């Protein structure tokens, strides 16, 4: 079917690449719908992490969570960057996106088995569906955008080879699976570098990318609020609400708001516009940001369960399930902010804040659980106030 230029809703359009400097570029309704399917998988991963942490299985829970969240994040990120460059929004594009959404749901269905029985076969099946659907998109881009064909064909070939590797990984002996997993993760990470630096860079849009990342951050933060609210509602329904529980829940809400404010206090569009290597660093660092936020939701549920005496962990353990993701989140944001011109560096105050947050968790046996959570929230709020004040002073320096 040939390209239709007179029909406002053509069946097929040539995938020629978007303008990287296009004005008013925003997330499309299809992209937002795509993100909402990830809410199901992120929520499922958070539930399973909470269930494992609630019985004290920290090491295995975090290892499995890191594996699961990598698959979710990497599939989401790859589609996001592709759509920023080659969003034609025609019928084949929409149907292939629908196929990726189906892959997300298959992936989500396999998360419980991955945590409970260490069986990743369904997770891998969902992941491969998502990734091969994207291969079809890259092949369309190669056909419709000859100028970028060197890069688009590299993406298609690289992703295909790695997916064959994931299928083969399912048949590896248990003793070699960890090494195989790490090798395949390294291969996944290498594909974009090989494609972007070996061929012509894809025409992604900095403003669109930062908006998409911001939107996903909001979605994950929203999952934290929803998970906390569900736990509190369950306690209220069973007449188990107490001042301590309500204090911890209110502190969690303030904490989520402060973390949201820290993320959105500055747009990163200009930071990633001029440097492809830094763009890779910025994009890959969001694995830690997204995973930390989702883990925070599980941690707050562990705190509430501990206050209700429905978990089998100590108050200090529960406090660390909040303190560790909060520390990772604020430190990664500060590291990304060190490149920003015109704003005072906040790395050392952030490192101090993170150390104090972890200290508050360690002091939980003395402080008790609700006060330690409140102290963490106060520390993060003070960091936010410092960052806002320093940025205001930097932008209002009197001319000399």
XYZ file of C-alpha atoms in Angstrom:
400
model
C 0.000 0.000 0.000
C 1.490 3.317 -1.009
C 1.774 6.427 1.141
C -1.384 8.542 1.174
C -0.813 12.256 1.444
C -4.348 13.555 0.925
C -6.080 11.332 3.504
C -5.762 12.844 7.002
C -5.799 9.310 8.468
C -3.833 7.153 5.995
C -3.460 3.432 6.551
C 0.267 3.497 5.975
C 2.773 6.323 6.045
C 6.423 6.350 5.159
C 8.478 6.145 8.352
C 10.809 8.971 7.417
C 11.883 10.177 10.840
C 10.623 13.064 12.963
C 12.192 16.511 13.178
C 14.477 16.615 16.279
C 13.794 20.346 16.647
C 10.022 20.091 16.171
C 8.167 22.641 18.302
C 5.588 21.621 20.907
C 6.463 17.927 20.662
C 4.477 16.062 23.324
C 3.550 12.522 24.302
C 0.866 11.013 22.085
C -2.286 9.303 23.398
C -0.870 5.995 22.165
C 2.329 6.497 24.150
C 0.305 7.275 27.267
C -1.784 4.140 26.755
C 1.422 2.160 26.263
C 2.731 3.517 29.574
C -0.446 2.522 31.388
C 0.086 -1.124 30.471
C 3.435 -0.884 32.226
C 1.612 0.228 35.377
C 0.282 -3.323 35.672
C 3.736 -4.864 35.413
C 5.389 -2.304 37.717
C 2.630 -2.799 40.294
C 3.013 -6.582 40.070
C 6.782 -6.312 40.577
C 6.203 -4.048 43.584
C 3.705 -6.468 45.120
C 6.076 -9.398 44.775
C 8.970 -7.378 46.180
C 6.829 -6.383 49.163
C 5.769 -10.003 49.757
C 9.391 -11.159 49.754
C 10.627 -8.316 51.958
C 7.765 -8.853 54.404
C 9.200 -12.262 55.291
C 12.789 -10.996 55.409
C 14.077 -12.436 52.111
C 16.001 -9.290 51.233
C 18.892 -10.664 49.192
C 16.938 -12.946 46.883
C 14.073 -10.470 46.625
C 16.307 -7.602 45.533
C 18.221 -9.767 43.047
C 15.015 -10.988 41.422
C 13.527 -7.500 41.501
C 16.610 -6.065 39.765
C 16.299 -8.677 37.012
C 12.566 -8.152 36.522
C 12.762 -4.387 36.558
C 15.578 -4.379 34.018
C 13.337 -6.141 31.517
C 10.458 -3.727 32.110
C 12.624 -0.619 32.010
C 14.661 -1.636 28.987
C 11.638 -2.546 26.864
C 9.917 0.709 27.833
C 13.011 2.800 27.195
C 13.727 1.296 23.781
C 10.197 1.940 22.563
C 10.305 5.482 23.956
C 13.439 6.411 22.048
C 12.209 4.735 18.887
C 8.880 6.577 19.060
C 10.664 9.875 19.606
C 12.413 9.391 16.266
C 9.967 7.425 14.099
C 6.420 7.885 15.359
C 4.279 7.728 12.209
C 1.101 6.805 14.120
C -0.304 4.844 11.179
C -2.125 1.522 11.358
C 0.943 -0.808 11.262
C 2.642 1.344 13.886
C -0.391 1.152 16.181
C -0.804 -2.597 15.711
C 2.854 -3.286 16.448
C 2.562 -1.097 19.549
C -0.488 -3.149 20.552
C 1.650 -6.277 20.191
C 4.232 -4.753 22.510
C 1.468 -3.975 25.015
C 0.406 -7.623 24.841
C 4.004 -8.557 25.586
C 3.931 -6.341 28.680
C 0.865 -8.192 29.974
C 2.505 -11.578 29.327
C 5.596 -10.312 31.153
C 3.462 -9.172 34.102
C 1.718 -12.550 34.266
C 5.096 -14.249 34.722
C 6.365 -12.051 37.562
C 4.837 -14.108 40.419
C 6.447 -17.313 39.120
C 9.770 -15.494 38.764
C 9.733 -14.467 42.434
C 8.194 -17.596 43.924
C 9.794 -20.389 41.861
C 12.578 -18.515 40.057
C 10.881 -19.496 36.803
C 11.444 -16.758 34.232
C 10.071 -18.574 31.183
C 6.850 -16.505 30.980
C 8.743 -13.284 31.732
C 11.217 -14.017 28.935
C 8.366 -14.869 26.551
C 6.703 -11.513 27.231
C 10.011 -9.698 26.897
C 10.833 -11.335 23.563
C 7.365 -10.447 22.236
C 7.959 -6.798 23.107
C 11.421 -6.723 21.626
C 10.647 -8.531 18.353
C 7.661 -6.236 17.781
C 10.122 -3.365 18.053
C 12.413 -5.103 15.538
C 9.558 -4.912 13.036
C 9.326 -1.178 13.737
C 13.056 -0.724 13.133
C 12.810 -2.602 9.832
C 9.992 -0.272 8.766
C 12.215 2.677 9.683
C 15.079 1.211 7.648
C 12.827 0.961 4.613
C 11.223 4.379 4.978
C 14.276 6.369 6.048
C 17.240 5.428 3.805
C 19.417 8.190 5.309
C 19.328 6.460 8.700
C 19.408 2.906 7.376
C 22.863 2.109 8.767
C 21.654 2.733 12.301
C 18.153 1.291 12.014
C 19.371 -1.981 10.515
C 21.929 -2.266 13.289
C 19.170 -1.908 15.848
C 17.056 -4.557 14.135
C 19.933 -7.018 13.794
C 21.322 -6.451 17.285
C 17.974 -6.782 19.048
C 17.124 -9.943 17.099
C 20.398 -11.650 17.987
C 20.031 -10.802 21.672
C 16.453 -12.123 21.762
C 17.698 -15.424 20.392
C 20.178 -15.324 23.239
C 17.380 -14.867 25.803
C 15.507 -17.844 24.403
C 18.665 -19.940 24.621
C 19.260 -18.668 28.171
C 16.149 -20.529 29.343
C 17.882 -23.834 28.560
C 21.132 -23.087 30.400
C 22.045 -25.125 33.504
C 21.227 -23.336 36.753
C 24.884 -22.830 37.593
C 25.533 -20.755 34.481
C 22.347 -18.675 34.413
C 23.660 -15.718 36.413
C 26.689 -15.313 34.164
C 24.498 -15.748 31.094
C 22.042 -13.157 32.356
C 24.806 -10.593 32.919
C 26.253 -11.240 29.463
C 22.857 -10.736 27.824
C 22.239 -7.539 29.786
C 25.611 -6.256 28.579
C 24.637 -7.210 25.027
C 21.306 -5.359 25.346
C 23.109 -2.249 26.560
C 25.672 -2.509 23.770
C 23.128 -2.545 20.918
C 22.133 1.174 21.114
C 25.780 2.243 21.416
C 26.724 0.100 18.414
C 23.799 1.428 16.376
C 24.056 5.107 17.300
C 27.823 5.464 17.025
C 28.264 3.067 14.102
C 25.491 4.467 11.953
C 23.663 7.744 11.643
C 22.130 8.823 15.008
C 18.360 8.474 15.190
C 16.414 11.763 15.080
C 15.099 11.671 18.652
C 13.648 14.810 20.240
C 15.236 16.001 23.552
C 12.092 17.712 24.809
C 9.934 14.717 23.954
C 12.346 12.304 25.633
C 12.510 14.250 28.890
C 8.730 14.574 28.947
C 8.335 10.813 28.447
C 10.778 10.049 31.241
C 9.049 12.550 33.478
C 5.683 11.010 32.697
C 6.905 7.536 33.604
C 8.380 8.886 36.835
C 4.954 10.277 37.725
C 3.329 6.925 36.937
C 5.698 5.054 39.243
C 5.310 7.664 41.994
C 1.566 7.290 41.598
C 1.943 3.551 42.136
C 3.710 4.293 45.436
C 0.780 6.438 46.583
C -1.750 3.828 45.438
C 0.059 0.984 47.208
C 0.336 2.970 50.437
C -3.304 4.047 50.284
C -4.418 0.438 49.728
C -2.467 -0.744 52.773
C -3.917 2.031 54.937
C -7.443 1.371 53.660
C -7.086 -2.284 54.548
C -6.038 -1.321 58.074
C -8.984 1.067 58.410
C -11.400 -1.583 57.158
C -10.187 -3.952 59.883
C -10.231 -1.256 62.592
C -6.452 -1.394 62.897
C -5.677 2.244 62.127
C -3.540 3.922 64.784
C -1.779 7.277 65.194
C 1.536 5.578 64.392
C 0.200 4.075 61.184
C -1.440 7.311 60.051
C 1.758 9.227 60.843
C 3.826 6.843 58.729
C 1.312 7.024 55.869
C 1.227 10.843 55.953
C 5.028 10.934 56.039
C 5.092 8.636 53.005
C 2.840 10.986 51.065
C 5.034 13.990 51.891
C 8.103 11.953 50.935
C 6.656 11.093 47.511
C 5.797 14.755 46.944
C 9.326 15.864 47.845
C 10.865 13.271 45.539
C 8.558 14.410 42.735
C 9.618 18.020 43.297
C 13.311 17.128 43.255
C 12.903 15.396 39.897
C 10.886 18.120 38.209
C 12.683 21.184 39.548
C 14.679 21.392 36.316
C 14.185 20.140 32.754
C 16.991 17.936 31.459
C 16.269 18.636 27.771
C 19.221 20.983 27.346
C 21.505 18.664 29.317
C 21.043 15.810 26.840
C 20.769 17.877 23.663
C 24.429 18.420 22.940
C 26.195 15.203 23.985
C 25.342 11.704 22.812
C 27.565 9.987 25.435
C 25.930 11.997 28.223
C 22.516 11.168 26.776
C 23.344 7.475 27.225
C 24.444 8.094 30.819
C 21.286 10.107 31.552
C 18.985 7.512 30.015
C 20.636 4.487 31.637
C 20.710 6.150 35.061
C 16.942 6.160 35.071
C 16.986 2.424 35.670
C 18.065 3.231 39.221
C 15.593 6.117 39.526
C 12.569 4.138 38.342
C 13.523 0.995 40.264
C 14.148 2.959 43.459
C 10.759 4.674 43.284
C 8.915 1.392 42.712
C 10.875 -0.228 45.550
C 9.895 2.673 47.810
C 6.252 1.671 47.406
C 7.083 -1.851 48.564
C 9.075 -0.402 51.459
C 6.238 1.797 52.680
C 3.950 -1.231 52.624
C 6.495 -3.140 54.707
C 6.522 -0.255 57.200
C 2.730 -0.310 57.460
C 2.737 -4.099 57.808
C 5.321 -3.869 60.572
C 3.227 -1.339 62.460
C 0.260 -3.692 62.094
C 2.413 -6.666 63.226
C 1.557 -8.533 60.025
C 5.148 -8.885 58.784
C 8.011 -10.972 60.089
C 10.755 -8.342 60.031
C 12.221 -5.963 62.578
C 11.353 -2.249 62.651
C 14.929 -1.441 61.585
C 14.628 -3.759 58.576
C 11.369 -2.038 57.635
C 12.984 1.382 57.946
C 15.820 0.357 55.621
C 13.304 -0.725 52.962
C 12.423 2.977 52.754
C 15.825 4.514 53.436
C 17.774 2.594 50.781
C 15.563 3.439 47.756
C 15.262 7.067 48.911
C 19.055 7.355 49.155
C 19.593 5.794 45.729
C 17.025 8.136 44.180
C 18.395 11.394 45.576
C 22.043 10.480 44.956
C 21.459 9.489 41.311
C 19.540 12.723 40.704
C 22.368 14.726 42.263
C 24.972 12.962 40.116
C 22.976 13.759 36.993
C 22.724 17.379 38.147
C 26.495 17.830 38.401
C 26.663 18.430 34.652
C 24.138 21.255 34.811
C 25.544 24.733 34.264
C 24.308 27.772 36.142
C 23.208 25.890 39.259
C 25.264 25.202 42.398
C 26.398 21.617 42.810
C 24.325 19.732 45.345
C 26.254 16.455 45.390
C 27.843 16.814 48.814
C 24.671 17.999 50.584
C 22.855 15.112 48.916
C 25.447 12.563 50.026
C 25.175 13.936 53.563
C 21.388 13.690 53.401
C 21.597 10.108 52.182
C 23.985 9.198 54.994
C 21.656 10.758 57.564
C 18.639 8.959 56.081
C 20.442 5.627 56.454
C 21.507 6.611 59.972
C 17.885 7.324 60.876
C 16.978 3.838 59.687
C 19.786 2.288 61.701
C 18.593 4.202 64.795
C 15.043 2.811 64.519
C 15.432 0.497 67.555
C 15.944 3.656 69.632
C 13.689 6.091 67.764
C 10.905 3.551 66.961
C 9.601 3.190 63.432
C 7.250 6.165 62.837
C 9.729 8.801 64.117
C 12.532 7.347 61.981
C 10.334 7.630 58.848
C 9.378 11.190 59.818
C 13.056 12.100 60.255
C 13.821 10.732 56.778
C 11.050 12.874 55.328
C 12.322 15.977 57.142
C 15.846 15.355 55.819
C 14.654 15.006 52.212
C 12.461 18.096 52.595
C 15.415 20.095 53.908
C 17.478 18.937 50.928
C 14.711 20.106 48.600
C 14.579 23.483 50.367
C 18.361 23.809 50.049
C 18.254 22.982 46.340
C 15.448 25.460 45.665
C 17.132 28.236 47.658
C 20.525 27.671 46.018
C 18.989 27.656 42.538
C 17.065 30.860 43.286
C 20.188 32.637 44.504
C 22.180 31.470 41.491
C 19.635 32.868 39.056
C 19.222 36.172 40.890
C 22.853 37.135 41.416
C 23.282 40.912 41.064
C 25.288 41.984 38.050
C 28.741 43.372 38.762
